[in-house]
mmCIF file of C-alpha atoms and ligand atoms in Angstrom:
data_model
loop_
_atom_site.group_PDB
_atom_site.id
_atom_site.type_symbol
_atom_site.label_atom_id
_atom_site.label_comp_id
_atom_site.label_asym_id
_atom_site.label_seq_id
_atom_site.Cartn_x
_atom_site.Cartn_y
_atom_site.Cartn_z
ATOM 1 C CA MET A 20 123.643 121.040 115.199
ATOM 2 C CA SER A 21 122.182 123.594 112.348
ATOM 3 C CA LEU A 22 118.825 124.337 111.974
ATOM 4 C CA GLN A 23 119.702 123.114 108.196
ATOM 5 C CA GLU A 24 120.834 119.485 109.873
ATOM 6 C CA LEU A 25 117.755 119.121 112.494
ATOM 7 C CA TYR A 26 115.575 119.989 109.495
ATOM 8 C CA ARG A 27 117.575 117.061 107.241
ATOM 9 C CA GLY A 28 117.331 114.849 110.392
ATOM 10 C CA VAL A 29 113.219 115.089 110.304
ATOM 11 C CA ILE A 30 112.942 114.798 106.845
ATOM 12 C CA LEU A 31 115.028 111.276 106.762
ATOM 13 C CA ASP A 32 113.296 110.264 109.846
ATOM 14 C CA HIS A 33 109.545 110.269 108.046
ATOM 15 C CA TYR A 34 111.054 108.920 104.944
ATOM 16 C CA ARG A 35 112.582 106.180 106.258
ATOM 17 C CA ASN A 36 109.918 105.439 109.327
ATOM 18 C CA PRO A 37 106.816 106.907 107.387
ATOM 19 C CA ARG A 38 103.709 107.678 109.620
ATOM 20 C CA ARG A 39 100.323 106.017 108.821
ATOM 21 C CA ARG A 40 101.640 104.054 106.176
ATOM 22 C CA GLY A 41 99.170 101.201 104.765
ATOM 23 C CA LYS A 42 95.470 100.934 103.580
ATOM 24 C CA LEU A 43 92.659 101.751 105.404
ATOM 25 C CA THR A 44 90.056 99.044 105.427
ATOM 26 C CA ALA A 45 86.636 101.474 106.908
ATOM 27 C CA ASP A 46 84.965 103.606 104.535
ATOM 28 C CA HIS A 47 87.303 106.169 103.181
ATOM 29 C CA ILE A 48 88.106 108.574 100.515
ATOM 30 C CA HIS A 49 90.921 107.470 98.349
ATOM 31 C CA THR A 50 92.830 109.729 96.030
ATOM 32 C CA GLU A 51 96.235 109.774 94.017
ATOM 33 C CA GLY A 52 99.010 111.597 92.169
ATOM 34 C CA LYS A 53 101.922 111.564 90.443
ATOM 35 C CA ASN A 54 104.763 113.854 89.989
ATOM 36 C CA PRO A 55 106.164 112.952 86.774
ATOM 37 C CA SER A 56 109.336 115.043 87.026
ATOM 38 C CA CYS A 57 110.592 113.150 89.666
ATOM 39 C CA GLY A 58 109.219 110.035 89.546
ATOM 40 C CA ASP A 59 107.093 110.297 92.721
ATOM 41 C CA GLU A 60 104.040 108.348 93.477
ATOM 42 C CA PHE A 61 101.671 109.401 96.109
ATOM 43 C CA ALA A 62 98.096 108.007 97.505
ATOM 44 C CA LEU A 63 95.900 108.816 100.113
ATOM 45 C CA ASP A 64 93.158 107.303 102.464
ATOM 46 C CA VAL A 65 91.313 109.272 104.592
ATOM 47 C CA ILE A 66 87.985 109.015 106.351
ATOM 48 C CA ILE A 67 86.227 112.274 107.297
ATOM 49 C CA GLU A 68 83.376 112.120 109.988
ATOM 50 C CA ASN A 69 81.215 114.849 111.047
ATOM 51 C CA GLY A 70 83.568 117.441 108.992
ATOM 52 C CA VAL A 71 86.866 115.841 110.893
ATOM 53 C CA VAL A 72 89.657 113.639 109.599
ATOM 54 C CA THR A 73 89.530 110.630 112.116
ATOM 55 C CA ASP A 74 91.879 108.565 109.985
ATOM 56 C CA SER A 75 94.458 108.561 107.245
ATOM 57 C CA ALA A 76 96.919 106.189 105.678
ATOM 58 C CA ILE A 77 99.437 106.457 103.064
ATOM 59 C CA GLN A 78 100.996 104.519 99.956
ATOM 60 C CA GLY A 79 103.515 105.433 97.538
ATOM 61 C CA GLN A 80 107.274 106.113 96.626
ATOM 62 C CA GLY A 81 109.290 108.292 95.368
ATOM 63 C CA CYS A 82 112.111 110.830 96.561
ATOM 64 C CA SER A 83 112.540 111.480 100.405
ATOM 65 C CA ILE A 84 111.178 114.855 99.852
ATOM 66 C CA SER A 85 107.772 113.835 98.558
ATOM 67 C CA GLN A 86 107.130 110.778 100.693
ATOM 68 C CA ALA A 87 108.078 112.791 103.685
ATOM 69 C CA SER A 88 106.079 115.040 103.124
ATOM 70 C CA GLY A 89 103.175 112.582 102.991
ATOM 71 C CA SER A 90 104.023 111.119 105.978
ATOM 72 C CA MET A 91 103.852 114.532 107.771
ATOM 73 C CA MET A 92 100.706 115.657 106.465
ATOM 74 C CA ALA A 93 99.117 112.513 107.129
ATOM 75 C CA ASP A 94 99.385 112.865 110.755
ATOM 76 C CA ALA A 95 99.058 116.889 110.489
ATOM 77 C CA ILE A 96 95.591 116.014 109.686
ATOM 78 C CA ILE A 97 94.388 113.857 111.968
ATOM 79 C CA GLY A 98 91.831 115.349 114.561
ATOM 80 C CA LYS A 99 91.157 118.592 112.466
ATOM 81 C CA THR A 100 88.333 119.891 111.053
ATOM 82 C CA LEU A 101 87.977 120.148 107.514
ATOM 83 C CA ASP A 102 88.652 123.903 107.946
ATOM 84 C CA GLU A 103 91.561 123.497 109.981
ATOM 85 C CA VAL A 104 93.087 121.145 107.514
ATOM 86 C CA GLN A 105 92.516 123.983 104.592
ATOM 87 C CA ASP A 106 94.469 126.594 106.797
ATOM 88 C CA LEU A 107 97.079 123.471 107.423
ATOM 89 C CA ALA A 108 97.744 123.589 103.552
ATOM 90 C CA HIS A 109 97.298 127.061 102.547
ATOM 91 C CA THR A 110 100.091 127.288 105.676
ATOM 92 C CA PHE A 111 102.364 125.315 104.229
ATOM 93 C CA LYS A 112 101.830 126.677 100.362
ATOM 94 C CA VAL A 113 102.719 130.013 102.210
ATOM 95 C CA MET A 114 105.949 128.560 103.321
ATOM 96 C CA MET A 115 107.106 127.108 100.231
ATOM 97 C CA THR A 116 106.162 130.076 98.310
ATOM 98 C CA ILE A 117 108.637 132.177 97.347
ATOM 99 C CA GLU A 118 107.250 134.753 95.462
ATOM 100 C CA GLU A 119 105.562 137.479 97.903
ATOM 101 C CA GLY A 120 101.551 137.860 97.737
ATOM 102 C CA GLU A 121 100.512 135.012 99.437
ATOM 103 C CA ASN A 122 98.988 136.025 102.913
ATOM 104 C CA PRO A 123 99.867 133.789 105.949
ATOM 105 C CA ILE A 124 96.801 133.068 108.221
ATOM 106 C CA ASP A 125 96.461 133.958 111.883
ATOM 107 C CA PRO A 126 99.140 132.114 113.528
ATOM 108 C CA ASP A 127 97.028 131.490 116.744
ATOM 109 C CA ARG A 128 94.409 129.320 114.680
ATOM 110 C CA PRO A 129 95.292 125.280 115.461
ATOM 111 C CA GLY A 130 95.583 124.899 111.446
ATOM 112 C CA ALA A 131 98.625 127.597 111.199
ATOM 113 C CA VAL A 132 101.040 124.931 113.254
ATOM 114 C CA LEU A 133 102.920 123.054 110.754
ATOM 115 C CA GLY A 134 105.267 121.237 113.282
ATOM 116 C CA ASP A 135 107.538 118.868 111.790
ATOM 117 C CA LEU A 136 106.061 120.030 108.191
ATOM 118 C CA GLU A 137 108.408 123.385 108.971
ATOM 119 C CA ALA A 138 111.258 121.213 108.393
ATOM 120 C CA LEU A 139 110.721 120.885 104.294
ATOM 121 C CA GLN A 140 110.978 125.381 103.933
ATOM 122 C CA GLY A 141 114.518 124.796 102.854
ATOM 123 C CA VAL A 142 112.822 122.615 99.824
ATOM 124 C CA ARG A 143 111.770 125.853 98.759
ATOM 125 C CA LYS A 144 115.258 127.121 97.399
ATOM 126 C CA PHE A 145 114.846 124.360 94.902
ATOM 127 C CA PRO A 146 111.873 125.095 92.510
ATOM 128 C CA VAL A 147 111.949 121.620 91.206
ATOM 129 C CA ARG A 148 111.942 119.822 94.433
ATOM 130 C CA ILE A 149 108.718 122.110 95.087
ATOM 131 C CA LYS A 150 106.669 119.938 93.302
ATOM 132 C CA CYS A 151 107.943 116.598 95.217
ATOM 133 C CA ALA A 152 106.534 118.381 98.324
ATOM 134 C CA ASP A 153 103.685 119.490 97.088
ATOM 135 C CA LEU A 154 102.139 116.044 95.341
ATOM 136 C CA PRO A 155 100.984 114.774 98.823
ATOM 137 C CA TRP A 156 99.069 118.022 99.213
ATOM 138 C CA THR A 157 97.356 117.706 96.024
ATOM 139 C CA THR A 158 96.111 114.681 96.540
ATOM 140 C CA LEU A 159 94.518 116.002 100.062
ATOM 141 C CA ALA A 160 92.895 118.667 98.158
ATOM 142 C CA ASP A 161 91.332 115.928 95.953
ATOM 143 C CA ALA A 162 89.970 114.117 98.848
ATOM 144 C CA LEU A 163 89.064 117.635 100.707
ATOM 145 C CA GLU A 164 86.898 118.130 97.283
ATOM 146 C CA GLN A 165 85.576 114.808 97.560
ATOM 147 C CA ALA A 166 84.207 115.086 100.696
ATOM 148 C CA THR A 167 82.844 118.328 100.243
ATOM 149 C CA THR A 168 80.557 117.644 97.378
HETATM 150 ZN ZN1 ZN B 16 110.295 114.110 94.107
#
């Protein structure tokens, strides 16, 4: 199996079996976003306690890239401090950026470990689809902003 096939399998698995799909009932931050160019919709529920993400849930509909990205993200942020989540978001952004100039963070830091998210790196070859992959991360950025203000 090629790496490309492996990555496609990971994306489809998250699309068909999204992790953390649903809504949170306990007090949480809710953010949502849309990607009109593809018709993707995504919403994030997240609980942050003492600076750590303790729970997340996702809602939405759209293409496999947007929904898989959200599923992977919702799983990846659990148990991370806000700094680690920022590192994760930055590391993802660097992976998805074609232009040079974005500096990766120290790969030994916990937030630098992308895990399943690495499967999305092939998307950067398709600039239109990068917006799909980015959509969940814009809702996360909004949530982090709400958490820190
Ligand atoms: Zn899309």
